[in-house]
């Protein structure tokens, strides 16, 4: 069941422009981070949560992927990327906070720049933990509150402005991942600690 929340409306609205807005950061860093994040993902059945316009699809390997997103308009854009890249991807409109899957069905999970938007991030992360196999890994690329108190305070001040457009920029996502039951096995700080690549395990 899809929640008719703010995030859905926000991303439906920006879907048309999302790839253009993001292109400078994509060129500068995101595309190489996406490649890096996905290179060690293993398994037959992989879940991508908040797949958006499908920017990770070119980096998928020989996996069967289920890609979910709350925004239908973002998913419509992802359809094109699936076709262009000839990958096996099942796109489903669903809320990360109530995933329509049984417990422990996915070998691995990918999520990039999503938990800054999900309304109740710990609920969403608990859902990821639930649908992941025991011993499976979740791969995150997220921006979050900096570990520097000075930068963190600036992000707190700017956050209401960013939230109007989409994401929150001062979430404590690494802590939220742990609160949801995962064990962080790798954490890389990118551009200080605002961006982080995190690999977390369901033990
Ligand atoms: C900043 S975009 C990132 C898209 C894509 N992962 C990427 O790396 O380009 C955030 C995405 O998360 C989706 N999203 C936000 N809240 C969600 C939720 N509760 N459940 C599923 N998707 C959600 C949005 O619709 C949007 O497509």
mmCIF file of C-alpha atoms and ligand atoms in Angstrom:
data_model
loop_
_atom_site.group_PDB
_atom_site.id
_atom_site.type_symbol
_atom_site.label_atom_id
_atom_site.label_comp_id
_atom_site.label_asym_id
_atom_site.label_seq_id
_atom_site.Cartn_x
_atom_site.Cartn_y
_atom_site.Cartn_z
ATOM 1 C CA UNK A 1 0.000 0.000 0.000
ATOM 2 C CA UNK A 2 1.413 3.379 -0.980
ATOM 3 C CA UNK A 3 1.229 6.173 1.530
ATOM 4 C CA UNK A 4 -0.066 9.394 -0.004
ATOM 5 C CA UNK A 5 2.605 11.362 1.805
ATOM 6 C CA UNK A 6 4.599 14.453 1.118
ATOM 7 C CA UNK A 7 7.588 12.566 -0.317
ATOM 8 C CA UNK A 8 5.493 11.019 -3.035
ATOM 9 C CA UNK A 9 4.112 14.432 -4.045
ATOM 10 C CA UNK A 10 7.539 16.085 -3.855
ATOM 11 C CA UNK A 11 9.240 13.509 -6.028
ATOM 12 C CA UNK A 12 6.340 13.263 -8.483
ATOM 13 C CA UNK A 13 6.790 17.013 -8.932
ATOM 14 C CA UNK A 14 10.563 16.966 -9.457
ATOM 15 C CA UNK A 15 10.774 13.718 -11.490
ATOM 16 C CA UNK A 16 10.961 15.525 -14.825
ATOM 17 C CA UNK A 17 13.919 17.660 -13.706
ATOM 18 C CA UNK A 18 15.638 15.274 -11.284
ATOM 19 C CA UNK A 19 18.364 14.006 -13.627
ATOM 20 C CA UNK A 20 19.150 17.538 -14.845
ATOM 21 C CA UNK A 21 19.318 18.968 -11.274
ATOM 22 C CA UNK A 22 21.587 16.157 -10.220
ATOM 23 C CA UNK A 23 23.887 16.126 -13.263
ATOM 24 C CA UNK A 24 26.667 18.380 -11.865
ATOM 25 C CA UNK A 25 27.053 16.192 -8.746
ATOM 26 C CA UNK A 26 26.710 13.089 -10.892
ATOM 27 C CA UNK A 27 29.653 14.201 -13.030
ATOM 28 C CA UNK A 28 31.703 15.390 -10.090
ATOM 29 C CA UNK A 29 31.293 12.396 -7.800
ATOM 30 C CA UNK A 30 28.019 10.473 -7.696
ATOM 31 C CA UNK A 31 28.570 8.230 -10.716
ATOM 32 C CA UNK A 32 31.943 7.015 -9.475
ATOM 33 C CA UNK A 33 30.503 6.470 -5.984
ATOM 34 C CA UNK A 34 27.622 4.477 -7.479
ATOM 35 C CA UNK A 35 30.114 2.258 -9.346
ATOM 36 C CA UNK A 36 32.172 1.804 -6.182
ATOM 37 C CA UNK A 37 29.129 0.975 -4.013
ATOM 38 C CA UNK A 38 27.708 -1.640 -6.378
ATOM 39 C CA UNK A 39 30.943 -3.397 -7.306
ATOM 40 C CA UNK A 40 30.890 -5.766 -4.304
ATOM 41 C CA UNK A 41 27.162 -6.474 -4.229
ATOM 42 C CA UNK A 42 26.540 -10.207 -4.473
ATOM 43 C CA UNK A 43 23.458 -12.363 -4.819
ATOM 44 C CA UNK A 44 20.750 -13.472 -7.187
ATOM 45 C CA UNK A 45 17.862 -11.365 -5.964
ATOM 46 C CA UNK A 46 18.636 -7.757 -5.056
ATOM 47 C CA UNK A 47 16.280 -5.051 -3.799
ATOM 48 C CA UNK A 48 16.871 -1.402 -4.650
ATOM 49 C CA UNK A 49 14.861 0.875 -2.381
ATOM 50 C CA UNK A 50 14.008 4.382 -3.634
ATOM 51 C CA UNK A 51 15.267 3.508 -7.105
ATOM 52 C CA UNK A 52 14.129 6.906 -8.400
ATOM 53 C CA UNK A 53 14.921 7.446 -12.083
ATOM 54 C CA UNK A 54 17.166 4.367 -12.022
ATOM 55 C CA UNK A 55 20.578 5.985 -11.834
ATOM 56 C CA UNK A 56 22.187 2.831 -10.415
ATOM 57 C CA UNK A 57 20.811 0.578 -13.163
ATOM 58 C CA UNK A 58 23.867 0.941 -15.475
ATOM 59 C CA UNK A 59 26.003 -0.494 -12.638
ATOM 60 C CA UNK A 60 23.835 -3.565 -11.982
ATOM 61 C CA UNK A 61 25.536 -6.915 -12.581
ATOM 62 C CA UNK A 62 23.891 -10.219 -13.336
ATOM 63 C CA UNK A 63 21.286 -9.852 -10.587
ATOM 64 C CA UNK A 64 17.532 -9.999 -10.746
ATOM 65 C CA UNK A 65 16.477 -6.699 -9.193
ATOM 66 C CA UNK A 66 13.273 -5.491 -7.593
ATOM 67 C CA UNK A 67 13.240 -1.692 -7.636
ATOM 68 C CA UNK A 68 10.739 0.126 -5.438
ATOM 69 C CA UNK A 69 9.905 3.782 -5.131
ATOM 70 C CA UNK A 70 7.049 5.737 -3.594
ATOM 71 C CA UNK A 71 6.815 8.068 -6.607
ATOM 72 C CA UNK A 72 5.126 6.809 -9.764
ATOM 73 C CA UNK A 73 6.640 9.619 -11.835
ATOM 74 C CA UNK A 74 10.187 8.710 -10.760
ATOM 75 C CA UNK A 75 9.465 5.057 -11.631
ATOM 76 C CA UNK A 76 8.207 6.038 -15.079
ATOM 77 C CA UNK A 77 11.652 7.525 -15.748
ATOM 78 C CA UNK A 78 13.348 4.361 -14.468
ATOM 79 C CA UNK A 79 11.473 2.266 -17.067
ATOM 80 C CA UNK A 80 13.510 3.952 -19.807
ATOM 81 C CA UNK A 81 16.809 3.116 -18.077
ATOM 82 C CA UNK A 82 15.804 -0.530 -17.624
ATOM 83 C CA UNK A 83 15.161 -0.799 -21.375
ATOM 84 C CA UNK A 84 18.356 1.038 -22.359
ATOM 85 C CA UNK A 85 20.520 -1.127 -20.105
ATOM 86 C CA UNK A 86 18.750 -4.434 -20.836
ATOM 87 C CA UNK A 87 18.640 -5.519 -17.166
ATOM 88 C CA UNK A 88 16.124 -7.679 -15.342
ATOM 89 C CA UNK A 89 14.383 -5.174 -13.075
ATOM 90 C CA UNK A 90 10.861 -5.397 -11.663
ATOM 91 C CA UNK A 91 9.664 -1.890 -10.821
ATOM 92 C CA UNK A 92 7.069 -1.598 -8.069
ATOM 93 C CA UNK A 93 5.479 1.468 -6.508
ATOM 94 C CA UNK A 94 5.798 0.903 -2.765
ATOM 95 C CA UNK A 95 6.653 2.653 0.469
ATOM 96 C CA UNK A 96 9.964 1.726 2.104
ATOM 97 C CA UNK A 97 8.125 1.861 5.429
ATOM 98 C CA UNK A 98 5.804 -1.000 4.498
ATOM 99 C CA UNK A 99 7.441 -3.179 1.874
ATOM 100 C CA UNK A 100 5.165 -5.728 0.185
ATOM 101 C CA UNK A 101 7.648 -8.616 0.563
ATOM 102 C CA UNK A 102 8.059 -11.612 2.881
ATOM 103 C CA UNK A 103 10.790 -11.733 5.518
ATOM 104 C CA UNK A 104 14.337 -12.572 4.428
ATOM 105 C CA UNK A 105 13.769 -12.849 0.674
ATOM 106 C CA UNK A 106 16.548 -10.597 -0.682
ATOM 107 C CA UNK A 107 20.235 -11.522 -0.921
ATOM 108 C CA UNK A 108 21.332 -7.853 -0.865
ATOM 109 C CA UNK A 109 19.833 -4.365 -0.765
ATOM 110 C CA UNK A 110 20.969 -1.135 -2.397
ATOM 111 C CA UNK A 111 19.800 2.322 -1.415
ATOM 112 C CA UNK A 112 21.287 5.626 -2.556
ATOM 113 C CA UNK A 113 20.237 9.074 -1.293
ATOM 114 C CA UNK A 114 16.924 7.769 0.037
ATOM 115 C CA UNK A 115 16.952 7.809 3.837
ATOM 116 C CA UNK A 116 17.253 11.585 3.837
ATOM 117 C CA UNK A 117 13.685 11.576 2.451
ATOM 118 C CA UNK A 118 11.799 8.607 3.927
ATOM 119 C CA UNK A 119 9.362 10.108 6.411
ATOM 120 C CA UNK A 120 10.187 7.775 9.329
ATOM 121 C CA UNK A 121 13.679 6.544 8.429
ATOM 122 C CA UNK A 122 14.023 4.028 11.266
ATOM 123 C CA UNK A 123 10.722 2.377 10.266
ATOM 124 C CA UNK A 124 11.988 2.166 6.676
ATOM 125 C CA UNK A 125 15.368 0.794 7.701
ATOM 126 C CA UNK A 126 13.654 -1.818 9.899
ATOM 127 C CA UNK A 127 11.705 -2.911 6.836
ATOM 128 C CA UNK A 128 14.961 -3.309 4.874
ATOM 129 C CA UNK A 129 16.326 -5.383 7.753
ATOM 130 C CA UNK A 130 13.188 -7.530 7.759
ATOM 131 C CA UNK A 131 13.235 -8.372 4.024
ATOM 132 C CA UNK A 132 17.002 -9.024 3.878
ATOM 133 C CA UNK A 133 18.317 -12.591 4.302
ATOM 134 C CA UNK A 134 20.264 -13.400 7.466
ATOM 135 C CA UNK A 135 23.925 -12.692 6.683
ATOM 136 C CA UNK A 136 22.923 -10.464 3.754
ATOM 137 C CA UNK A 137 24.284 -6.964 3.272
ATOM 138 C CA UNK A 138 22.651 -3.611 2.654
ATOM 139 C CA UNK A 139 24.668 -1.038 0.679
ATOM 140 C CA UNK A 140 23.957 2.607 1.372
ATOM 141 C CA UNK A 141 25.156 5.844 -0.150
ATOM 142 C CA UNK A 142 23.618 8.650 1.858
ATOM 143 C CA UNK A 143 24.147 12.228 2.847
ATOM 144 C CA UNK A 144 23.701 13.020 6.507
ATOM 145 C CA UNK A 145 24.612 15.321 9.370
ATOM 146 C CA UNK A 146 28.347 15.972 9.441
ATOM 147 C CA UNK A 147 30.424 14.739 12.373
ATOM 148 C CA UNK A 148 31.844 18.255 12.612
ATOM 149 C CA UNK A 149 29.632 20.148 15.085
ATOM 150 C CA UNK A 150 30.205 23.424 13.178
ATOM 151 C CA UNK A 151 29.163 21.969 9.785
ATOM 152 C CA UNK A 152 26.348 20.061 11.510
ATOM 153 C CA UNK A 153 24.904 23.306 12.917
ATOM 154 C CA UNK A 154 24.981 24.916 9.436
ATOM 155 C CA UNK A 155 23.109 21.891 8.065
ATOM 156 C CA UNK A 156 20.537 22.251 10.898
ATOM 157 C CA UNK A 157 19.936 25.866 9.879
ATOM 158 C CA UNK A 158 19.599 25.059 6.157
ATOM 159 C CA UNK A 159 17.486 21.952 6.690
ATOM 160 C CA UNK A 160 13.978 23.551 6.600
ATOM 161 C CA UNK A 161 14.797 25.072 3.206
ATOM 162 C CA UNK A 162 15.989 21.758 1.747
ATOM 163 C CA UNK A 163 13.012 19.883 3.173
ATOM 164 C CA UNK A 164 10.701 22.026 1.047
ATOM 165 C CA UNK A 165 12.412 20.623 -2.064
ATOM 166 C CA UNK A 166 12.823 17.034 -0.891
ATOM 167 C CA UNK A 167 15.544 15.720 1.384
ATOM 168 C CA UNK A 168 16.536 16.462 4.975
ATOM 169 C CA UNK A 169 20.238 17.248 5.165
ATOM 170 C CA UNK A 170 20.887 16.737 8.864
ATOM 171 C CA UNK A 171 19.700 13.207 9.573
ATOM 172 C CA UNK A 172 21.832 10.836 11.638
ATOM 173 C CA UNK A 173 21.493 8.020 9.135
ATOM 174 C CA UNK A 174 24.505 5.946 10.269
ATOM 175 C CA UNK A 175 22.979 5.841 13.783
ATOM 176 C CA UNK A 176 19.539 5.079 12.339
ATOM 177 C CA UNK A 177 20.963 2.108 10.410
ATOM 178 C CA UNK A 178 22.272 0.687 13.691
ATOM 179 C CA UNK A 179 19.019 1.465 15.516
ATOM 180 C CA UNK A 180 17.173 -0.574 12.863
ATOM 181 C CA UNK A 181 19.181 -3.672 13.840
ATOM 182 C CA UNK A 182 22.012 -3.666 11.283
ATOM 183 C CA UNK A 183 25.688 -4.058 12.075
ATOM 184 C CA UNK A 184 27.804 -1.565 10.118
ATOM 185 C CA UNK A 185 30.744 -3.484 8.625
ATOM 186 C CA UNK A 186 32.176 -0.676 6.487
ATOM 187 C CA UNK A 187 31.774 3.089 6.606
ATOM 188 C CA UNK A 188 33.580 5.465 4.268
ATOM 189 C CA UNK A 189 33.368 9.207 4.645
ATOM 190 C CA UNK A 190 33.155 11.112 1.360
ATOM 191 C CA UNK A 191 33.513 14.918 1.152
ATOM 192 C CA UNK A 192 34.162 15.035 4.918
ATOM 193 C CA UNK A 193 31.388 13.059 6.614
ATOM 194 C CA UNK A 194 28.369 14.619 4.882
ATOM 195 C CA UNK A 195 28.294 11.796 2.337
ATOM 196 C CA UNK A 196 28.932 8.249 3.463
ATOM 197 C CA UNK A 197 29.179 4.848 1.854
ATOM 198 C CA UNK A 198 27.954 2.286 4.343
ATOM 199 C CA UNK A 199 27.812 -1.483 4.160
ATOM 200 C CA UNK A 200 25.611 -2.974 6.871
ATOM 201 C CA UNK A 201 24.956 -6.610 7.692
ATOM 202 C CA UNK A 202 21.968 -8.458 9.049
ATOM 203 C CA UNK A 203 23.613 -10.809 11.529
HETATM 204 C C1 LIG B 1 16.984 11.811 -3.793
HETATM 205 S S1 LIG B 1 16.035 10.622 -4.649
HETATM 206 C C2 LIG B 1 17.260 9.354 -4.972
HETATM 207 C C3 LIG B 1 16.884 8.488 -6.135
HETATM 208 C C4 LIG B 1 17.901 7.400 -6.502
HETATM 209 N N1 LIG B 1 18.074 6.450 -5.439
HETATM 210 C C5 LIG B 1 19.234 8.000 -6.877
HETATM 211 O O1 LIG B 1 20.257 7.596 -6.325
HETATM 212 O O2 LIG B 1 19.254 8.870 -7.770
HETATM 213 C C6 LIG B 1 15.073 9.897 -3.320
HETATM 214 C C7 LIG B 1 14.116 8.832 -3.842
HETATM 215 O O3 LIG B 1 13.520 8.183 -2.708
HETATM 216 C C8 LIG B 1 12.142 8.000 -2.975
HETATM 217 N N2 LIG B 1 11.427 7.873 -1.698
HETATM 218 C C9 LIG B 1 11.228 8.826 -0.758
HETATM 219 N N3 LIG B 1 10.522 8.331 0.267
HETATM 220 C C10 LIG B 1 10.276 7.026 -0.038
HETATM 221 C C11 LIG B 1 9.592 5.981 0.630
HETATM 222 N N4 LIG B 1 9.010 6.167 1.820
HETATM 223 N N5 LIG B 1 9.530 4.785 0.034
HETATM 224 C C12 LIG B 1 10.101 4.565 -1.191
HETATM 225 N N6 LIG B 1 10.760 5.523 -1.876
HETATM 226 C C13 LIG B 1 10.853 6.737 -1.303
HETATM 227 C C14 LIG B 1 11.755 9.248 -3.762
HETATM 228 O O4 LIG B 1 10.544 9.101 -4.466
HETATM 229 C C15 LIG B 1 12.968 9.415 -4.673
HETATM 230 O O5 LIG B 1 12.838 8.703 -5.880
#
